[in-house]
Amino acid sequence: MSTLDISSVREVNFDGLVGPTHNYSGLAVGNVASMSHGGLVSSPKEGALQGLLKMKSLMDAGYAQGVLPPQQRPDISALRDLGFSGSNSDVLARAAKEAPQLLRAVCSASSMWTANAGTITPSLDAQDSRVHFTPANLQSSFHRYLEPQTTGRVLRAIFRNEQHFAHHPVLPATPTFADEGAANHTRLCGEHGEPGVHLFVYGRQAFGGEKEPKRYPARQTLEASQAVARQHGLTDAQTVFAQQHPDAIDAGVFHNDVIAVGNGPVLLYHEMAFLDEEGTLDELRAKMATPLIPVRVPQEAVSMEDAVASYLFNSQLLSNPDGTMTLVVPGECQEREAVWRTIQDSLLAGNNPISDVIVKDVKQSMRNGGGPACLRLRVVLSEAERAALTGRVLLTDALYDELTAWVNRHYRDRLAVDDLKDPQLAEESLTALDELTQLLKIGSVYPFQLG
Ligand code: SUG
């Protein structure tokens, strides 16, 4: 195990920039917001600016904030792989006419939800004292299956230094190893710089499972979680594998981070989060070096419907230097009385470290089922590891200003599903992304840049 100065260790939240093709296509089965908002007109510009404002306000509040670029969309080469040919305009026009659902899929800006980019193990939990990364295969849906290759290139470009960072292959993209990354992974510990226990939550077991959701797909298997843990060299003593409650998945909880969030020793969760609640908590208690602080929200306080509509549990829980924690909730939590009351009366007033709440408007993302926590990938890094990052990816005032100007220069104010076939949108998007890689100084990561 590593011998680093634990006080220099910090959690960096890497938020995904909302891409120029952000739209509402209703692509995600089992994701209530995505399914119910399909067909609405989106605002890519507003979405990207909302995301940037969230990053900026958390940076201003003293939290370490990083940024990850969006992906190349529309993914015209995916359409070519599916038999569409001719010029780019021909491919887009034919797909729009013959298979509009495929065109929508290749235009999704879903890489903004970087909680699904991959699973990360901090160096202090790894036997070789390096930070370990596995991009998630996201094989449960076609539009997200298109992400891992570029995600892997982006992660390898930024976390390039081999002395500090280790990258693993994407798991085989087949239902046995369905993997959705950090959205189903929570590291519990004392301070971030102390050793952690890794809670992997899965929705089904590929081999020999009994209970499964009936209505909506389970997007993570036990086998995938175990494989990631194995790749990262995590031992039994460092891991807990828990099944998500199938009824929660059927109520629209397609990832664990829609019903639970952990930070340090705190696990904030809804009583329907785990199939075996007591067993999960007991195993965590037995393996953690610090006492677990469970913060349980019962059904009587917040119904499943309220949990899914408000995304209370998709909040970010952030550590403050004085030992308290701040909960970053989406604006939708204020609109549901039971949720807002629970935040005030039981979370903030309760016997736990959560001491204040920040409300952020990320509505453009929320309408596709992505709250504050979906938009960020947590990477716990020491000072030396932060210094070893490649590119300009840690947010500063200057970078924020440049990214805001970049969005204002390139993004459309509105985008209807019907606009996705516009070849001009594809052109605009490539121009914007090319400029972005220069701005972030991460080199060539997109297929169009690699030739
Ligand atoms: O995979 N929505 C995403 C939302 C991901 C949220 N992430 C976390 N919970 N961590 C999904 O369901 C909708 C895209 C569309 O319909 O265009 C979408 O993919």
mmCIF file with all atom_site columns, C-alpha atoms in Angstrom, residues 37-149:
data_model
loop_
_atom_site.group_PDB
_atom_site.id
_atom_site.type_symbol
_atom_site.label_atom_id
_atom_site.label_alt_id
_atom_site.label_comp_id
_atom_site.label_asym_id
_atom_site.label_entity_id
_atom_site.label_seq_id
_atom_site.pdbx_PDB_ins_code
_atom_site.Cartn_x
_atom_site.Cartn_y
_atom_site.Cartn_z
_atom_site.occupancy
_atom_site.B_iso_or_equiv
_atom_site.pdbx_formal_charge
_atom_site.auth_seq_id
_atom_site.auth_comp_id
_atom_site.auth_asym_id
_atom_site.auth_atom_id
_atom_site.pdbx_PDB_model_num
ATOM 1   C CA . HIS A 1 37  ? -39.332 13.793 -22.370 1.00 0.00 ? 37  HIS A CA 1
ATOM 2   C CA . GLY A 1 38  ? -38.589 12.214 -25.752 1.00 0.00 ? 38  GLY A CA 1
ATOM 3   C CA . GLY A 1 39  ? -39.551 14.624 -28.539 1.00 0.00 ? 39  GLY A CA 1
ATOM 4   C CA . LEU A 1 40  ? -39.099 17.851 -26.559 1.00 0.00 ? 40  LEU A CA 1
ATOM 5   C CA . VAL A 1 41  ? -36.937 20.589 -28.033 1.00 0.00 ? 41  VAL A CA 1
ATOM 6   C CA . SER A 1 42  ? -33.633 20.812 -26.157 1.00 0.00 ? 42  SER A CA 1
ATOM 7   C CA . SER A 1 43  ? -31.203 23.671 -25.711 1.00 0.00 ? 43  SER A CA 1
ATOM 8   C CA . PRO A 1 44  ? -27.635 22.362 -26.065 1.00 0.00 ? 44  PRO A CA 1
ATOM 9   C CA . LYS A 1 45  ? -26.326 25.830 -25.179 1.00 0.00 ? 45  LYS A CA 1
ATOM 10  C CA . GLU A 1 46  ? -28.347 26.107 -22.007 1.00 0.00 ? 46  GLU A CA 1
ATOM 11  C CA . GLY A 1 47  ? -27.431 22.534 -21.070 1.00 0.00 ? 47  GLY A CA 1
ATOM 12  C CA . ALA A 1 48  ? -23.707 23.167 -21.457 1.00 0.00 ? 48  ALA A CA 1
ATOM 13  C CA . LEU A 1 49  ? -23.902 26.485 -19.593 1.00 0.00 ? 49  LEU A CA 1
ATOM 14  C CA . GLN A 1 50  ? -25.886 24.906 -16.734 1.00 0.00 ? 50  GLN A CA 1
ATOM 15  C CA . GLY A 1 51  ? -23.201 22.240 -16.435 1.00 0.00 ? 51  GLY A CA 1
ATOM 16  C CA . LEU A 1 52  ? -20.412 24.800 -16.493 1.00 0.00 ? 52  LEU A CA 1
ATOM 17  C CA . LEU A 1 53  ? -22.157 26.906 -13.854 1.00 0.00 ? 53  LEU A CA 1
ATOM 18  C CA . LYS A 1 54  ? -22.439 23.887 -11.568 1.00 0.00 ? 54  LYS A CA 1
ATOM 19  C CA . MET A 1 55  ? -18.706 23.253 -11.997 1.00 0.00 ? 55  MET A CA 1
ATOM 20  C CA . LYS A 1 56  ? -17.871 26.901 -11.392 1.00 0.00 ? 56  LYS A CA 1
ATOM 21  C CA . SER A 1 57  ? -19.941 27.251 -8.250  1.00 0.00 ? 57  SER A CA 1
ATOM 22  C CA . LEU A 1 58  ? -18.427 24.108 -6.753  1.00 0.00 ? 58  LEU A CA 1
ATOM 23  C CA . MET A 1 59  ? -14.937 25.345 -7.653  1.00 0.00 ? 59  MET A CA 1
ATOM 24  C CA . ASP A 1 60  ? -15.757 28.707 -6.052  1.00 0.00 ? 60  ASP A CA 1
ATOM 25  C CA . ALA A 1 61  ? -16.943 26.879 -2.929  1.00 0.00 ? 61  ALA A CA 1
ATOM 26  C CA . GLY A 1 62  ? -13.483 25.298 -2.666  1.00 0.00 ? 62  GLY A CA 1
ATOM 27  C CA . TYR A 1 63  ? -14.011 21.854 -4.201  1.00 0.00 ? 63  TYR A CA 1
ATOM 28  C CA . ALA A 1 64  ? -11.565 20.450 -6.737  1.00 0.00 ? 64  ALA A CA 1
ATOM 29  C CA . GLN A 1 65  ? -13.279 20.442 -10.102 1.00 0.00 ? 65  GLN A CA 1
ATOM 30  C CA . GLY A 1 66  ? -12.247 18.859 -13.372 1.00 0.00 ? 66  GLY A CA 1
ATOM 31  C CA . VAL A 1 67  ? -13.803 18.694 -16.801 1.00 0.00 ? 67  VAL A CA 1
ATOM 32  C CA . LEU A 1 68  ? -14.088 15.974 -19.443 1.00 0.00 ? 68  LEU A CA 1
ATOM 33  C CA . PRO A 1 69  ? -14.876 16.621 -23.117 1.00 0.00 ? 69  PRO A CA 1
ATOM 34  C CA . PRO A 1 70  ? -18.006 15.338 -24.882 1.00 0.00 ? 70  PRO A CA 1
ATOM 35  C CA . GLN A 1 71  ? -17.867 12.801 -27.721 1.00 0.00 ? 71  GLN A CA 1
ATOM 36  C CA . GLN A 1 72  ? -17.928 13.078 -31.470 1.00 0.00 ? 72  GLN A CA 1
ATOM 37  C CA . ARG A 1 73  ? -21.593 13.118 -32.474 1.00 0.00 ? 73  ARG A CA 1
ATOM 38  C CA . PRO A 1 74  ? -23.332 12.325 -34.724 1.00 0.00 ? 74  PRO A CA 1
ATOM 39  C CA . ASP A 1 75  ? -21.332 9.110  -34.859 1.00 0.00 ? 75  ASP A CA 1
ATOM 40  C CA . ILE A 1 76  ? -21.579 8.771  -38.627 1.00 0.00 ? 76  ILE A CA 1
ATOM 41  C CA . SER A 1 77  ? -19.142 5.886  -38.743 1.00 0.00 ? 77  SER A CA 1
ATOM 42  C CA . ALA A 1 78  ? -21.518 3.866  -36.538 1.00 0.00 ? 78  ALA A CA 1
ATOM 43  C CA . LEU A 1 79  ? -24.176 4.432  -39.203 1.00 0.00 ? 79  LEU A CA 1
ATOM 44  C CA . ARG A 1 80  ? -21.698 3.339  -41.879 1.00 0.00 ? 80  ARG A CA 1
ATOM 45  C CA . ASP A 1 81  ? -21.036 0.155  -39.891 1.00 0.00 ? 81  ASP A CA 1
ATOM 46  C CA . LEU A 1 82  ? -24.778 -0.472 -40.049 1.00 0.00 ? 82  LEU A CA 1
ATOM 47  C CA . GLY A 1 83  ? -24.803 -0.312 -43.837 1.00 0.00 ? 83  GLY A CA 1
ATOM 48  C CA . PHE A 1 84  ? -25.517 3.328  -44.651 1.00 0.00 ? 84  PHE A CA 1
ATOM 49  C CA . SER A 1 85  ? -23.183 4.634  -47.337 1.00 0.00 ? 85  SER A CA 1
ATOM 50  C CA . GLY A 1 86  ? -22.392 7.645  -49.490 1.00 0.00 ? 86  GLY A CA 1
ATOM 51  C CA . SER A 1 87  ? -21.375 11.110 -48.376 1.00 0.00 ? 87  SER A CA 1
ATOM 52  C CA . ASN A 1 88  ? -21.959 12.155 -44.782 1.00 0.00 ? 88  ASN A CA 1
ATOM 53  C CA . SER A 1 89  ? -25.069 14.034 -45.894 1.00 0.00 ? 89  SER A CA 1
ATOM 54  C CA . ASP A 1 90  ? -26.341 10.925 -47.706 1.00 0.00 ? 90  ASP A CA 1
ATOM 55  C CA . VAL A 1 91  ? -25.768 8.770  -44.639 1.00 0.00 ? 91  VAL A CA 1
ATOM 56  C CA . LEU A 1 92  ? -27.627 11.213 -42.389 1.00 0.00 ? 92  LEU A CA 1
ATOM 57  C CA . ALA A 1 93  ? -30.498 11.635 -44.838 1.00 0.00 ? 93  ALA A CA 1
ATOM 58  C CA . ARG A 1 94  ? -30.940 7.905  -45.405 1.00 0.00 ? 94  ARG A CA 1
ATOM 59  C CA . ALA A 1 95  ? -30.789 7.109  -41.699 1.00 0.00 ? 95  ALA A CA 1
ATOM 60  C CA . ALA A 1 96  ? -33.338 9.866  -40.972 1.00 0.00 ? 96  ALA A CA 1
ATOM 61  C CA . LYS A 1 97  ? -35.698 8.342  -43.503 1.00 0.00 ? 97  LYS A CA 1
ATOM 62  C CA . GLU A 1 98  ? -35.150 4.631  -43.024 1.00 0.00 ? 98  GLU A CA 1
ATOM 63  C CA . ALA A 1 99  ? -34.108 4.260  -39.396 1.00 0.00 ? 99  ALA A CA 1
ATOM 64  C CA . PRO A 1 100 ? -34.773 7.468  -37.449 1.00 0.00 ? 100 PRO A CA 1
ATOM 65  C CA . GLN A 1 101 ? -34.218 5.679  -34.145 1.00 0.00 ? 101 GLN A CA 1
ATOM 66  C CA . LEU A 1 102 ? -30.634 4.856  -35.195 1.00 0.00 ? 102 LEU A CA 1
ATOM 67  C CA . LEU A 1 103 ? -29.970 8.456  -36.181 1.00 0.00 ? 103 LEU A CA 1
ATOM 68  C CA . ARG A 1 104 ? -31.196 9.588  -32.767 1.00 0.00 ? 104 ARG A CA 1
ATOM 69  C CA . ALA A 1 105 ? -28.958 7.077  -31.053 1.00 0.00 ? 105 ALA A CA 1
ATOM 70  C CA . VAL A 1 106 ? -25.806 8.207  -32.868 1.00 0.00 ? 106 VAL A CA 1
ATOM 71  C CA . CYS A 1 107 ? -26.593 11.819 -31.943 1.00 0.00 ? 107 CYS A CA 1
ATOM 72  C CA . SER A 1 108 ? -27.042 11.316 -28.211 1.00 0.00 ? 108 SER A CA 1
ATOM 73  C CA . ALA A 1 109 ? -24.898 13.529 -25.996 1.00 0.00 ? 109 ALA A CA 1
ATOM 74  C CA . SER A 1 110 ? -25.061 10.857 -23.285 1.00 0.00 ? 110 SER A CA 1
ATOM 75  C CA . SER A 1 111 ? -21.312 10.999 -22.552 1.00 0.00 ? 111 SER A CA 1
ATOM 76  C CA . MET A 1 112 ? -22.107 14.075 -20.414 1.00 0.00 ? 112 MET A CA 1
ATOM 77  C CA . TRP A 1 113 ? -23.017 11.614 -17.629 1.00 0.00 ? 113 TRP A CA 1
ATOM 78  C CA . THR A 1 114 ? -19.468 10.804 -16.695 1.00 0.00 ? 114 THR A CA 1
ATOM 79  C CA . ALA A 1 115 ? -20.572 8.788  -13.657 1.00 0.00 ? 115 ALA A CA 1
ATOM 80  C CA . ASN A 1 116 ? -20.999 6.123  -16.341 1.00 0.00 ? 116 ASN A CA 1
ATOM 81  C CA . ALA A 1 117 ? -17.634 6.713  -17.994 1.00 0.00 ? 117 ALA A CA 1
ATOM 82  C CA . GLY A 1 118 ? -15.869 4.090  -15.930 1.00 0.00 ? 118 GLY A CA 1
ATOM 83  C CA . THR A 1 119 ? -14.860 2.774  -12.539 1.00 0.00 ? 119 THR A CA 1
ATOM 84  C CA . ILE A 1 120 ? -11.898 4.244  -10.707 1.00 0.00 ? 120 ILE A CA 1
ATOM 85  C CA . THR A 1 121 ? -9.832  2.882  -7.830  1.00 0.00 ? 121 THR A CA 1
ATOM 86  C CA . PRO A 1 122 ? -7.615  5.428  -6.062  1.00 0.00 ? 122 PRO A CA 1
ATOM 87  C CA . SER A 1 123 ? -3.942  4.625  -5.728  1.00 0.00 ? 123 SER A CA 1
ATOM 88  C CA . LEU A 1 124 ? -4.140  4.282  -1.969  1.00 0.00 ? 124 LEU A CA 1
ATOM 89  C CA . ASP A 1 125 ? -6.381  1.226  -2.335  1.00 0.00 ? 125 ASP A CA 1
ATOM 90  C CA . ALA A 1 126 ? -4.299  -0.346 -5.100  1.00 0.00 ? 126 ALA A CA 1
ATOM 91  C CA . GLN A 1 127 ? -1.456  -2.790 -4.592  1.00 0.00 ? 127 GLN A CA 1
ATOM 92  C CA . ASP A 1 128 ? 0.783   -1.009 -7.101  1.00 0.00 ? 128 ASP A CA 1
ATOM 93  C CA . SER A 1 129 ? -0.049  2.482  -5.747  1.00 0.00 ? 129 SER A CA 1
ATOM 94  C CA . ARG A 1 130 ? -1.444  3.639  -9.076  1.00 0.00 ? 130 ARG A CA 1
ATOM 95  C CA . VAL A 1 131 ? -4.911  4.965  -9.877  1.00 0.00 ? 131 VAL A CA 1
ATOM 96  C CA . HIS A 1 132 ? -6.825  2.292  -11.823 1.00 0.00 ? 132 HIS A CA 1
ATOM 97  C CA . PHE A 1 133 ? -9.378  2.962  -14.580 1.00 0.00 ? 133 PHE A CA 1
ATOM 98  C CA . THR A 1 134 ? -11.823 0.724  -16.451 1.00 0.00 ? 134 THR A CA 1
ATOM 99  C CA . PRO A 1 135 ? -14.099 2.415  -19.002 1.00 0.00 ? 135 PRO A CA 1
ATOM 100 C CA . ALA A 1 136 ? -17.658 1.051  -18.730 1.00 0.00 ? 136 ALA A CA 1
ATOM 101 C CA . ASN A 1 137 ? -18.903 -0.954 -21.707 1.00 0.00 ? 137 ASN A CA 1
ATOM 102 C CA . LEU A 1 138 ? -22.420 0.550  -21.465 1.00 0.00 ? 138 LEU A CA 1
ATOM 103 C CA . GLN A 1 139 ? -23.645 -2.312 -23.601 1.00 0.00 ? 139 GLN A CA 1
ATOM 104 C CA . SER A 1 140 ? -27.228 -2.110 -22.331 1.00 0.00 ? 140 SER A CA 1
ATOM 105 C CA . SER A 1 141 ? -28.202 0.500  -24.898 1.00 0.00 ? 141 SER A CA 1
ATOM 106 C CA . PHE A 1 142 ? -26.934 1.138  -28.408 1.00 0.00 ? 142 PHE A CA 1
ATOM 107 C CA . HIS A 1 143 ? -26.496 4.901  -27.959 1.00 0.00 ? 143 HIS A CA 1
ATOM 108 C CA . ARG A 1 144 ? -24.293 4.392  -24.890 1.00 0.00 ? 144 ARG A CA 1
ATOM 109 C CA . TYR A 1 145 ? -22.435 1.376  -26.281 1.00 0.00 ? 145 TYR A CA 1
ATOM 110 C CA . LEU A 1 146 ? -20.915 3.926  -28.680 1.00 0.00 ? 146 LEU A CA 1
ATOM 111 C CA . GLU A 1 147 ? -19.063 5.696  -25.848 1.00 0.00 ? 147 GLU A CA 1
ATOM 112 C CA . PRO A 1 148 ? -16.326 3.448  -24.354 1.00 0.00 ? 148 PRO A CA 1
ATOM 113 C CA . GLN A 1 149 ? -13.728 3.649  -27.136 1.00 0.00 ? 149 GLN A CA 1
#
